[in-house]
Coordinates of C-alpha atoms in Angstrom, one line a residue:
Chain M
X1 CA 37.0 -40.3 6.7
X2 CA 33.9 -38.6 5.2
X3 CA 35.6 -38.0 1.4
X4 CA 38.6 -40.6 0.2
X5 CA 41.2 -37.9 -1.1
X6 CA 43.2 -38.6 -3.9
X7 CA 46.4 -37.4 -5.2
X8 CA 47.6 -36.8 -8.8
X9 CA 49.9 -39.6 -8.0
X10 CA 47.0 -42.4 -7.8
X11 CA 45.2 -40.8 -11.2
X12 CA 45.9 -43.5 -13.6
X13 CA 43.6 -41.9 -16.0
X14 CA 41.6 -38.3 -15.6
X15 CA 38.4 -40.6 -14.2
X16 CA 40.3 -43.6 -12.9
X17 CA 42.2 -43.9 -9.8
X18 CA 44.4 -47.0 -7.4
X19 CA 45.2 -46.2 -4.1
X20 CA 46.7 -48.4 -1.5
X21 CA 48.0 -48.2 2.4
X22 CA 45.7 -46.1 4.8
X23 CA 43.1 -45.6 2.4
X24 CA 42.6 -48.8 1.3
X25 CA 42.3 -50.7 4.9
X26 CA 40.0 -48.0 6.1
X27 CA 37.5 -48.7 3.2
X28 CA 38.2 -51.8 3.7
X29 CA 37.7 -52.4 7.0
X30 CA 35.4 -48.9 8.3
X31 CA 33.3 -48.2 4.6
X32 CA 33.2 -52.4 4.0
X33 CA 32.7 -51.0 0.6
X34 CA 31.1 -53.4 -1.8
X35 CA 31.7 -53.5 -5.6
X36 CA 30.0 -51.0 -7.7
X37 CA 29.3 -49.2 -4.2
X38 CA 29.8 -45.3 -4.5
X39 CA 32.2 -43.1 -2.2
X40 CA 32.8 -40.1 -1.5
X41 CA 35.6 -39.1 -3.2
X42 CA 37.4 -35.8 -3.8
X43 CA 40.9 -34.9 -6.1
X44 CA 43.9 -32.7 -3.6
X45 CA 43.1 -28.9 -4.4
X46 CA 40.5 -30.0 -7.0
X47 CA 37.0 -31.2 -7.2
X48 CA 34.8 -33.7 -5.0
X49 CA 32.2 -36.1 -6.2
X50 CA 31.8 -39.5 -6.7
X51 CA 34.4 -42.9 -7.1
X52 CA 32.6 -46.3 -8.2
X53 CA 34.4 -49.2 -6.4
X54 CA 35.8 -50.9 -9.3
X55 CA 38.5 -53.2 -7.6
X56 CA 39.0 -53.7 -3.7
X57 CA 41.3 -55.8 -2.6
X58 CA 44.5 -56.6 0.0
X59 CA 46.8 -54.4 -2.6
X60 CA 44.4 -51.8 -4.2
X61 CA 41.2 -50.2 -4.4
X62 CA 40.3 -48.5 -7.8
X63 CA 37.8 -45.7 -8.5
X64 CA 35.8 -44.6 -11.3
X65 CA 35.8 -41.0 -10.8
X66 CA 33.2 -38.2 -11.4
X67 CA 34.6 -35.1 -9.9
X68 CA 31.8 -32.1 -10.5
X69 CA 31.5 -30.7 -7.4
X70 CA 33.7 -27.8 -6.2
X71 CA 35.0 -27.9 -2.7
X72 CA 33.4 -25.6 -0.3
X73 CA 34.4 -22.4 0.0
X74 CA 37.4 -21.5 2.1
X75 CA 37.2 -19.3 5.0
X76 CA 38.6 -15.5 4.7
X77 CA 40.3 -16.8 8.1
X78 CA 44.4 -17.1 8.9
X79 CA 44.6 -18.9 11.8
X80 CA 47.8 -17.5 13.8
X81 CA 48.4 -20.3 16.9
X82 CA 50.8 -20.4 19.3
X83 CA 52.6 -23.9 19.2
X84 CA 50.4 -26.2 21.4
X85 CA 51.7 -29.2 23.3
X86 CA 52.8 -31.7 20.5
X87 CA 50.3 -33.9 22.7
X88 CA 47.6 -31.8 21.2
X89 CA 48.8 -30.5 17.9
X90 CA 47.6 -32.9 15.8
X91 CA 44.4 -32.3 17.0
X92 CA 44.5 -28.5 16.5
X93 CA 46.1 -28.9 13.3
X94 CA 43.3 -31.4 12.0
X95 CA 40.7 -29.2 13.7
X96 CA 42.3 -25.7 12.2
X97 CA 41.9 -27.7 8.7
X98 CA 38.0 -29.0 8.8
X99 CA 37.0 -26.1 10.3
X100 CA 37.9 -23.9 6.7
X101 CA 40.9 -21.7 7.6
X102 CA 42.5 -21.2 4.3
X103 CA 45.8 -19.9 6.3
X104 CA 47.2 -21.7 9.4
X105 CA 50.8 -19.9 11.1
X106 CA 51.9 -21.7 14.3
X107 CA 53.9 -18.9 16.3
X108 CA 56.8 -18.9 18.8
X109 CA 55.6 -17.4 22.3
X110 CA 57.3 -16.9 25.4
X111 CA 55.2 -19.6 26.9
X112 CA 55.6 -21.9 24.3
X113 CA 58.5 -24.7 25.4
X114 CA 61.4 -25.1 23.1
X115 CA 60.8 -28.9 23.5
X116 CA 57.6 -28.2 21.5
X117 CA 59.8 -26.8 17.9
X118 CA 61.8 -30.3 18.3
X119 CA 58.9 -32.9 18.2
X120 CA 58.9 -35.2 15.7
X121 CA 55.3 -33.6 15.4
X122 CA 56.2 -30.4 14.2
X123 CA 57.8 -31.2 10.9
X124 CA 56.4 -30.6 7.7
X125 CA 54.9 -34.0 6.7
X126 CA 53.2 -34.6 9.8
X127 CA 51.3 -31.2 9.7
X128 CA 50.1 -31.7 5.9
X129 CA 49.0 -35.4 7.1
X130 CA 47.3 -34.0 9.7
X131 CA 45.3 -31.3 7.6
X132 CA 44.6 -33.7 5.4
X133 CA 42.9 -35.7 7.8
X134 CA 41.3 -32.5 8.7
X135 CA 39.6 -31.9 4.8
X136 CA 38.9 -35.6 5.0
X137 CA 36.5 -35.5 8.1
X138 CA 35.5 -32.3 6.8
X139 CA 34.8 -33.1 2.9
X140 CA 36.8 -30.2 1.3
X141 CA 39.9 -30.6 -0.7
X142 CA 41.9 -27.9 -0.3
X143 CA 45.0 -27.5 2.1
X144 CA 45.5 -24.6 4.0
X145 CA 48.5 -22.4 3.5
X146 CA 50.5 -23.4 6.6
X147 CA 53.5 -21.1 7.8
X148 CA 55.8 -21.8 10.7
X149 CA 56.8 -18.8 12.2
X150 CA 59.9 -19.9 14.6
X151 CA 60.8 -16.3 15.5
X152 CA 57.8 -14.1 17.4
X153 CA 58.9 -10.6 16.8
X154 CA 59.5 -10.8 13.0
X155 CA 56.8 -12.4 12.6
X156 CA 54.7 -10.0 14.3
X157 CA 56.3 -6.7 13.0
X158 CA 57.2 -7.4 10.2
X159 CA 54.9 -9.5 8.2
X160 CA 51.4 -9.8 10.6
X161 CA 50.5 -6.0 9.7
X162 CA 50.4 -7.0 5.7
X163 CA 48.5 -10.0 6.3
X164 CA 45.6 -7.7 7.7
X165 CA 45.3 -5.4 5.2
X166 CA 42.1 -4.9 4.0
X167 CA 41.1 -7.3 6.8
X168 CA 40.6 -7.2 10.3
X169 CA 42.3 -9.2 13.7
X170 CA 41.9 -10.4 16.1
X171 CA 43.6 -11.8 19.4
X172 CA 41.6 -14.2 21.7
X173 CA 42.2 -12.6 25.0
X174 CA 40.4 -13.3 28.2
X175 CA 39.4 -10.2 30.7
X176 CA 39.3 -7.9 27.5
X177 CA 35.7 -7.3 27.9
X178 CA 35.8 -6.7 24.0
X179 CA 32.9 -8.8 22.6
X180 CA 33.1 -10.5 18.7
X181 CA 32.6 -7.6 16.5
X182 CA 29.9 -8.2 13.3
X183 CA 32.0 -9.4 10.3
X184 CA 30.1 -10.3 7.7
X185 CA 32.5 -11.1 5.2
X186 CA 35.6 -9.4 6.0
X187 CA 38.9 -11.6 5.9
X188 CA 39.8 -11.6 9.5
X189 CA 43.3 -12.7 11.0
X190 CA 42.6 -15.2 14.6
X191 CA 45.4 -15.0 17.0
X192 CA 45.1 -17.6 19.6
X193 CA 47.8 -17.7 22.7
X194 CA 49.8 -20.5 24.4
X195 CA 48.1 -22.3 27.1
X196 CA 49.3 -20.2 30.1
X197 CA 48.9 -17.1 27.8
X198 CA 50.8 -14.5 26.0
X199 CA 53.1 -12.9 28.3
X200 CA 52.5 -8.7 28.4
X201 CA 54.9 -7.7 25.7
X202 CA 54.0 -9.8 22.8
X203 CA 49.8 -8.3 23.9
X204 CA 51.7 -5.1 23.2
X205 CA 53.2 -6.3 20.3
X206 CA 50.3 -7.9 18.9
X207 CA 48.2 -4.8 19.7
X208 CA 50.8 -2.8 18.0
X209 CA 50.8 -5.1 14.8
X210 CA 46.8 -4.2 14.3
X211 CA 44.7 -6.8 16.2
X212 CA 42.0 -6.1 18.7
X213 CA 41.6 -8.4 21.5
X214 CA 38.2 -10.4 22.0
X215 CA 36.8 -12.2 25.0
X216 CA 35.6 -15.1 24.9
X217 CA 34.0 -14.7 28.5
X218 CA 35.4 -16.2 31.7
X219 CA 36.2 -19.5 30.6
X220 CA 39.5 -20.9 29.5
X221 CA 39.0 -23.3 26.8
X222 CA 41.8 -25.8 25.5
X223 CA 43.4 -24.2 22.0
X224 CA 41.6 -26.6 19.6
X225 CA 38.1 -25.9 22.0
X226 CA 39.0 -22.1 21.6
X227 CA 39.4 -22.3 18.0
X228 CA 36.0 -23.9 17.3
X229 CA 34.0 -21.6 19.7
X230 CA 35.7 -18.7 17.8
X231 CA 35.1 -19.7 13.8
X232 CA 31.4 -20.7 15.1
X233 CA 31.1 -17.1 16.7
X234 CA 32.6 -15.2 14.1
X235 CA 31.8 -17.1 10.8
Chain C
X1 CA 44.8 -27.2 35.3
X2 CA 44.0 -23.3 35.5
X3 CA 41.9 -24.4 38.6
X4 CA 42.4 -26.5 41.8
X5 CA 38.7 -28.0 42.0
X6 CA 38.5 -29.0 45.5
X7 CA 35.5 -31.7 47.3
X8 CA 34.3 -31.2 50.4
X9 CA 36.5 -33.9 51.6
X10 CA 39.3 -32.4 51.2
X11 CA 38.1 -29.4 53.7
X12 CA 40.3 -29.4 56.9
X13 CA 37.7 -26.2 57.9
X14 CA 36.6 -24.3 56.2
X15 CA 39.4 -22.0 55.1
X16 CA 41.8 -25.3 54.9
X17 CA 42.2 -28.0 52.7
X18 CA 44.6 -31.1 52.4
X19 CA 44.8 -33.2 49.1
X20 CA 46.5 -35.6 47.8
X21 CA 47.1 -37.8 44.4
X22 CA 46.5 -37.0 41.1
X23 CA 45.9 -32.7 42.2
X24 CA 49.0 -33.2 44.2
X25 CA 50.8 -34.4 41.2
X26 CA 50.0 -31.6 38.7
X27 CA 50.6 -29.3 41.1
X28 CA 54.4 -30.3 42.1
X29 CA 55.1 -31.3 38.4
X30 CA 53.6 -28.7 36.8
X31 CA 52.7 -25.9 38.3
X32 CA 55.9 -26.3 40.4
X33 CA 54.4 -24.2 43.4
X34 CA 56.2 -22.3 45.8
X35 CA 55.1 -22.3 49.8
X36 CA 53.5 -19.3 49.8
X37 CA 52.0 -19.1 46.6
X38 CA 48.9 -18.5 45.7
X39 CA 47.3 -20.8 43.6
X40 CA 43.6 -20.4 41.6
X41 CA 41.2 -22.7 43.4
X42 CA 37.4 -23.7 43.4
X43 CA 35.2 -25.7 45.7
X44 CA 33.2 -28.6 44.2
X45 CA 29.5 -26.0 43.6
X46 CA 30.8 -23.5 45.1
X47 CA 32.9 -20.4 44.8
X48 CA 35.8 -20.2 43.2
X49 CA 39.2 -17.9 44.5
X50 CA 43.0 -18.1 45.8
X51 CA 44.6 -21.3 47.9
X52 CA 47.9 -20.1 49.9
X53 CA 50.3 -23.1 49.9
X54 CA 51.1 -24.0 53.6
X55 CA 52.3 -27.5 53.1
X56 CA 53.8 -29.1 49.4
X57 CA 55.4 -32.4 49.7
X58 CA 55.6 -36.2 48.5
X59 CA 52.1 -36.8 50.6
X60 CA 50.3 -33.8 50.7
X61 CA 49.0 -30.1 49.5
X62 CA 47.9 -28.2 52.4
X63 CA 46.1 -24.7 50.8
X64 CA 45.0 -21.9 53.2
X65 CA 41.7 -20.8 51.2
X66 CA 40.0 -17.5 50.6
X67 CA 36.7 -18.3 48.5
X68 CA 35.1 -15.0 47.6
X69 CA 34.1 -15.4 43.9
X70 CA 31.3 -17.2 42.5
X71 CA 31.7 -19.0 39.3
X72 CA 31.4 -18.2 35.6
X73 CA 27.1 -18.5 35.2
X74 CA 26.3 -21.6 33.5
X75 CA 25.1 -21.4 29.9
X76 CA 21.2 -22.0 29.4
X77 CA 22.0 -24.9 27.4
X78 CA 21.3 -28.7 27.6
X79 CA 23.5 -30.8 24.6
X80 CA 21.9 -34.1 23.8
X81 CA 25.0 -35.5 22.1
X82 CA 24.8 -38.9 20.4
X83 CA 26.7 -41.3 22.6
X84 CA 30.3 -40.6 20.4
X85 CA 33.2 -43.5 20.2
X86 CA 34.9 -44.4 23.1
X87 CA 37.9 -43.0 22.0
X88 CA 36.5 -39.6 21.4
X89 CA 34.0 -39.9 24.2
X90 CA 36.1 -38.5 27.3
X91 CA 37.5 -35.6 24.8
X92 CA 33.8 -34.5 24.0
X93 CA 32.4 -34.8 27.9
X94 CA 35.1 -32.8 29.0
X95 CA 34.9 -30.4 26.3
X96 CA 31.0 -29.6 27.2
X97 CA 31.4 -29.2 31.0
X98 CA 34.5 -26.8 30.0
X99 CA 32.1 -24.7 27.9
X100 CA 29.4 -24.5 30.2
X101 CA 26.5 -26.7 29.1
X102 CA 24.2 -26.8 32.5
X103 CA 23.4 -30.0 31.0
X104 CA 24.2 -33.1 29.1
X105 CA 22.1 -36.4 27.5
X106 CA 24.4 -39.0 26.3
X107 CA 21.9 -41.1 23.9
X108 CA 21.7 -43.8 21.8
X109 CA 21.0 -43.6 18.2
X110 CA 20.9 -46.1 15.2
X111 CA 24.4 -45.6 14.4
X112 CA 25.7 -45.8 17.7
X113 CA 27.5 -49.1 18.1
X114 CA 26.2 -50.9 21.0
X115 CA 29.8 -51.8 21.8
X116 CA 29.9 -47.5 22.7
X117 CA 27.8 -48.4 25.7
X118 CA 29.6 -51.2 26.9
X119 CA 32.9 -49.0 27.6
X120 CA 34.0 -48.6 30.5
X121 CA 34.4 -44.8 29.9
X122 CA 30.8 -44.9 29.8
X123 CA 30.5 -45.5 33.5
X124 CA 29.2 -42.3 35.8
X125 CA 32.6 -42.2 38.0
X126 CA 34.2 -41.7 34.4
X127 CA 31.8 -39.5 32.7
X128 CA 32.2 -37.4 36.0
X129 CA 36.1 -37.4 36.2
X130 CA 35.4 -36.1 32.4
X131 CA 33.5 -33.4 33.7
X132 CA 35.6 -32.6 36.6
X133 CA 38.6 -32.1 33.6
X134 CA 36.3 -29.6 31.8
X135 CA 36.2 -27.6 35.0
X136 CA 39.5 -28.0 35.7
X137 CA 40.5 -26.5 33.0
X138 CA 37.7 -23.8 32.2
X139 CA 37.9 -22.1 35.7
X140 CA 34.5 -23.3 36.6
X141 CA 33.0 -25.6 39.7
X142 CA 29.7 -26.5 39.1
X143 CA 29.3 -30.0 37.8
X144 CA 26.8 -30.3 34.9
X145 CA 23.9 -32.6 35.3
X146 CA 24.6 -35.5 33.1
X147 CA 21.6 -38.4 31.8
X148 CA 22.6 -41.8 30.2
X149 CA 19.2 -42.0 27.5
X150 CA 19.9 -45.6 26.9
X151 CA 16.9 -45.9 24.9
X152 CA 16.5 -43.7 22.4
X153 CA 12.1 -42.8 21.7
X154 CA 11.0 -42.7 25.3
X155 CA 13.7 -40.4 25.7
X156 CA 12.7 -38.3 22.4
X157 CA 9.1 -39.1 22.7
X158 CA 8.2 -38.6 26.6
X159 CA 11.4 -36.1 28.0
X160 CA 12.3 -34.0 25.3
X161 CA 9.1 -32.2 24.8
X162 CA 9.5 -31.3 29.0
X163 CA 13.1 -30.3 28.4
X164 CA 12.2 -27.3 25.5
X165 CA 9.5 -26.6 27.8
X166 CA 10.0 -22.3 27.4
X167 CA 13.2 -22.7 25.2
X168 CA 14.7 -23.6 22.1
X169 CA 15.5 -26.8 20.1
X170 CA 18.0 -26.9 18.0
X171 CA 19.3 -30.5 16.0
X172 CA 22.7 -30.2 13.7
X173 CA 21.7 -31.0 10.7
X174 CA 23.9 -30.6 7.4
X175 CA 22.0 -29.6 4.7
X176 CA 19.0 -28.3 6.3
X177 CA 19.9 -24.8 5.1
X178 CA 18.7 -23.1 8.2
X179 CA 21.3 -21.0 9.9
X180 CA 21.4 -20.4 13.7
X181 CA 18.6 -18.5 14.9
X182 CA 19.5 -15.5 17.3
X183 CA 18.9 -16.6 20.6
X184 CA 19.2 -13.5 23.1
X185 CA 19.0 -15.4 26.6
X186 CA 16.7 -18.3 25.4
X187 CA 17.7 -21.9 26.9
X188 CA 18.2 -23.9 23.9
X189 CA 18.6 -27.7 23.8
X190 CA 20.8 -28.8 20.9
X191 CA 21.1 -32.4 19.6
X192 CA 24.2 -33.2 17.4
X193 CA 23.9 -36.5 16.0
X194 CA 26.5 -39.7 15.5
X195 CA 29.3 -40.5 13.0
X196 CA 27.0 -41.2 10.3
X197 CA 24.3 -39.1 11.1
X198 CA 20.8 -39.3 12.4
X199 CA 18.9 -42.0 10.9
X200 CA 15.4 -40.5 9.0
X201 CA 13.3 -41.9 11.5
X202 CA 15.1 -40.3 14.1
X203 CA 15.6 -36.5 12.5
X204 CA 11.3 -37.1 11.9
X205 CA 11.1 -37.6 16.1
X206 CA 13.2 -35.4 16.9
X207 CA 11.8 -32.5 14.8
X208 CA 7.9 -34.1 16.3
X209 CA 9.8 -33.3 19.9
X210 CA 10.0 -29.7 19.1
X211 CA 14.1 -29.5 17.5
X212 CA 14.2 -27.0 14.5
X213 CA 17.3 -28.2 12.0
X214 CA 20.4 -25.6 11.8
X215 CA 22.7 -26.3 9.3
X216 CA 26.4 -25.5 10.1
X217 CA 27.5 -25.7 6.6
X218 CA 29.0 -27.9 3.9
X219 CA 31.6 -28.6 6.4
X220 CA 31.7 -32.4 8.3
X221 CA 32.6 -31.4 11.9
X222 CA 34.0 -34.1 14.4
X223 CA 31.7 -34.0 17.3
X224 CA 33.7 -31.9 19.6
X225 CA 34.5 -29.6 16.9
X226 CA 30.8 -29.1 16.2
X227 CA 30.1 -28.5 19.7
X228 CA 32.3 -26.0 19.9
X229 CA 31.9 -24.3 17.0
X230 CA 27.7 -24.4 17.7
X231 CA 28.3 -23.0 21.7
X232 CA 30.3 -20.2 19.4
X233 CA 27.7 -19.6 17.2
X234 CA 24.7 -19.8 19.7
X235 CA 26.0 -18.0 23.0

C-alpha cells in the first residue's frame, strides 16, 4: 500500500478523515506510523497528497488531509481480457489497475471455463477491491471503467468496433509476425486471449471487429505477464 | 504447461522418454492426453519439438520424441532484482526465466528484510523449480544463470562494472525523469530495486557501477509488474 485511499464515506470534514478495518492494521502494523508522521494519502476519483497521523489506534486512524496533487494521468488503454483462472484474476485485475488502464472488459471465450463466470471472484465487489488494491500499489486514484462482457459475439460486433473509433486495436496474438506499431498517443484497445488461446472464429471475429493482431515473439507469457510486457511496449 | 520440459534423466534413448510425478500429473489432469497424441515438448538446453504418447497411465508418461527446433533466443538481458518477499518471490523468478532474461542476480539491499533470505524459497533447488515454471510455461528450455549477491557493495562495487562490460545499465528509478533509451541489440543489465526503494547510498553505487536511471512513470509497479512492463519497453 503505497497511497492510503480514502472514501467520501471516512471524510468527516473536507481535510479530516477516520478510517478503520484493513487500512488501519496495515498502517498499523506495515507503515508503524507514528503521530504527526505523514502518509501518503489520496481521496477515490479525487486528489492525492498528504494525511498527518492525527489519532492511531485499535479502532481508528485519523488524517489531516492536504489533497493538491492530481492523480496521474490515465492511460488512453481499454484493456479487453478473456476471463482468467479465478486463481489468477485477482492478480490480473490488480495488475490491469496499477498499470493505468482507464477501461478494463473481461470477455467470454470459447476457452474460457464456465466454472470461471461462477467464482465467488468474479462478482462485482471483489473486482473493485481488487483494482483498488491495484491504484493503491500504484498511487493513483482513479478506478477503471470495468465491464463484464458474459456474451462474446455481442460484445465483439456489436459494441468493440465503437470503442475503437478514433483509436486503434489490438489483439495479442502469437505467430502473427506483426510487430507493436508506433503509437504515440493514440487511444488503443488491448485484446488479450484465454490461456490456451482464442479459438479461429472469434480471431476472425476480432479481426472483423477492427483490431490487428501483434506478436509478442515466441514466448507464451501468463495473462497478467502479457499484459505488463504489452503497456511497457506500447505506452 | 504449454511445454513438457524434459532432463536428461528422463531419456530412455534418445528419441524416448519416461517420466513420472508432478509432469505426469499435469498431463493426465490437464492436458487430458490421448495415446497418440502429440504433445509440445523440450529437452532441459536443448531443442524443443513434438512427444508422441506411447504409454499414459497411473505410473508413467512414455513420449516418443522428435526434437528438431531450437528454442526461442535468449534476451541479451541480465535483471539484478532486489531479493522480493517470499511470497512474491517464486511469482517474480518464474516470471523472468518466462520472459527470457539469460540472467538473474537476486541481491540484498537495505530494505530487504534479512528474514527474505532465510526462506526456504530462497534455496537453489527452489529458485530452479521457479525457473523451470517460467519455461514451462513460455515454451523455452534453457535455464537462466541465476547468482544469490548476498552482500550487497562487493557485488555492486567489484562485479557489476564486469557485467555492463560492452552493454547497457539500466536502474528503475521513479522520478529520475529519464525514459528508456532505445536499445537496438545492446545487452542491458537492469536493476529494479525493493519494496521501498533503493536506499541513497545504494542508487549513488549503483549509478558509480555504470546504471543510468529510467524512470517508468508516476506509477508504483509491484516488482513483477515492473519487470514486465520494462522487458516490454526495452526488447
Amino acid at each position: 500500500m503505497n497511497l492510503v485511499l480514502l472514501f467520501p464515506e471516512d471524510l468527516l470534514a473536507p481535510d479530516r478523515a477516520r478510517l478503520a478495518g484493513r487500512r488501519l492494521q496495515h498502517v498499523r502494523e506495515v507503515h508503524r506510523a507514528a503521530l504527526g508522521q505523514e502518509l501518503a494519502v489520496g481521496l477515490l476519483d479525487g486528489n492525492m497528497g498528504r494525511g498527518r497521523v492525527l489519532r492511531l489506534d485499535e479502532e481508528a486512524l485519523e488524517l489531516e488531509l492536504a489533497l493538491a496533487q492530481a492523480p496521474p494521468p490515465k492511460l488512453p488503454l481499454t484493456l479487453v481480457i478473456a476471463v482468467p483462472r479465478p486463481k489468477v484474476l485477482n492478480r490480473v485485475v490488480a495488475a490491469a489497475a496499477s498499470l493505468g488502464a482507464a477501461r478494463i472488459v473481461l470477455l467470454n471465450a470459447w476457452k474460457v471455463e464456465k466454472a470461471y463466470w461462477a467464482s465467488p471472484k468474479m462478482k462485482p465487489e471483489n473486482l473493485r477491491q481488487q483494482m483498488i488494491l491495484g491504484l493503491e500499489q500504484a498511487k493513483d486514484t482513479v478506478l477503471p471503467e470495468l465491464r463484464l462482457a458474459r456474451l462474446f459475439r455481442p460484445f465483439v460486433e456489436d459494441e468493440l468496433p465503437g470503442l475503437l473509433e478514433g483509436g486503434l486495436g489490438l489483439m495479442a496474438h502469437p505467430g502473427s509476425g506483426t510487430p507493436a506499431p508506433p503509437i504515440g498517443a493514440t487511444p488503443v484497445t488491448l485484446a488479450i486471449g484465454p490461456e490456451g488461446g482464442w479459438i479461429e472464429a472469434e480471431v476472425q471475429s476480432l479481426l472483423k471487429a477492427g483490431l490487428q493482431p501483434l506478436d509478442l515473439g515466441p514466448r507464451i507469457l501468463r495473462t497478467e505477464t502479457a499484459l505488463a510486457a504489452l503497456v511497457g511496449k506500447l505506452f
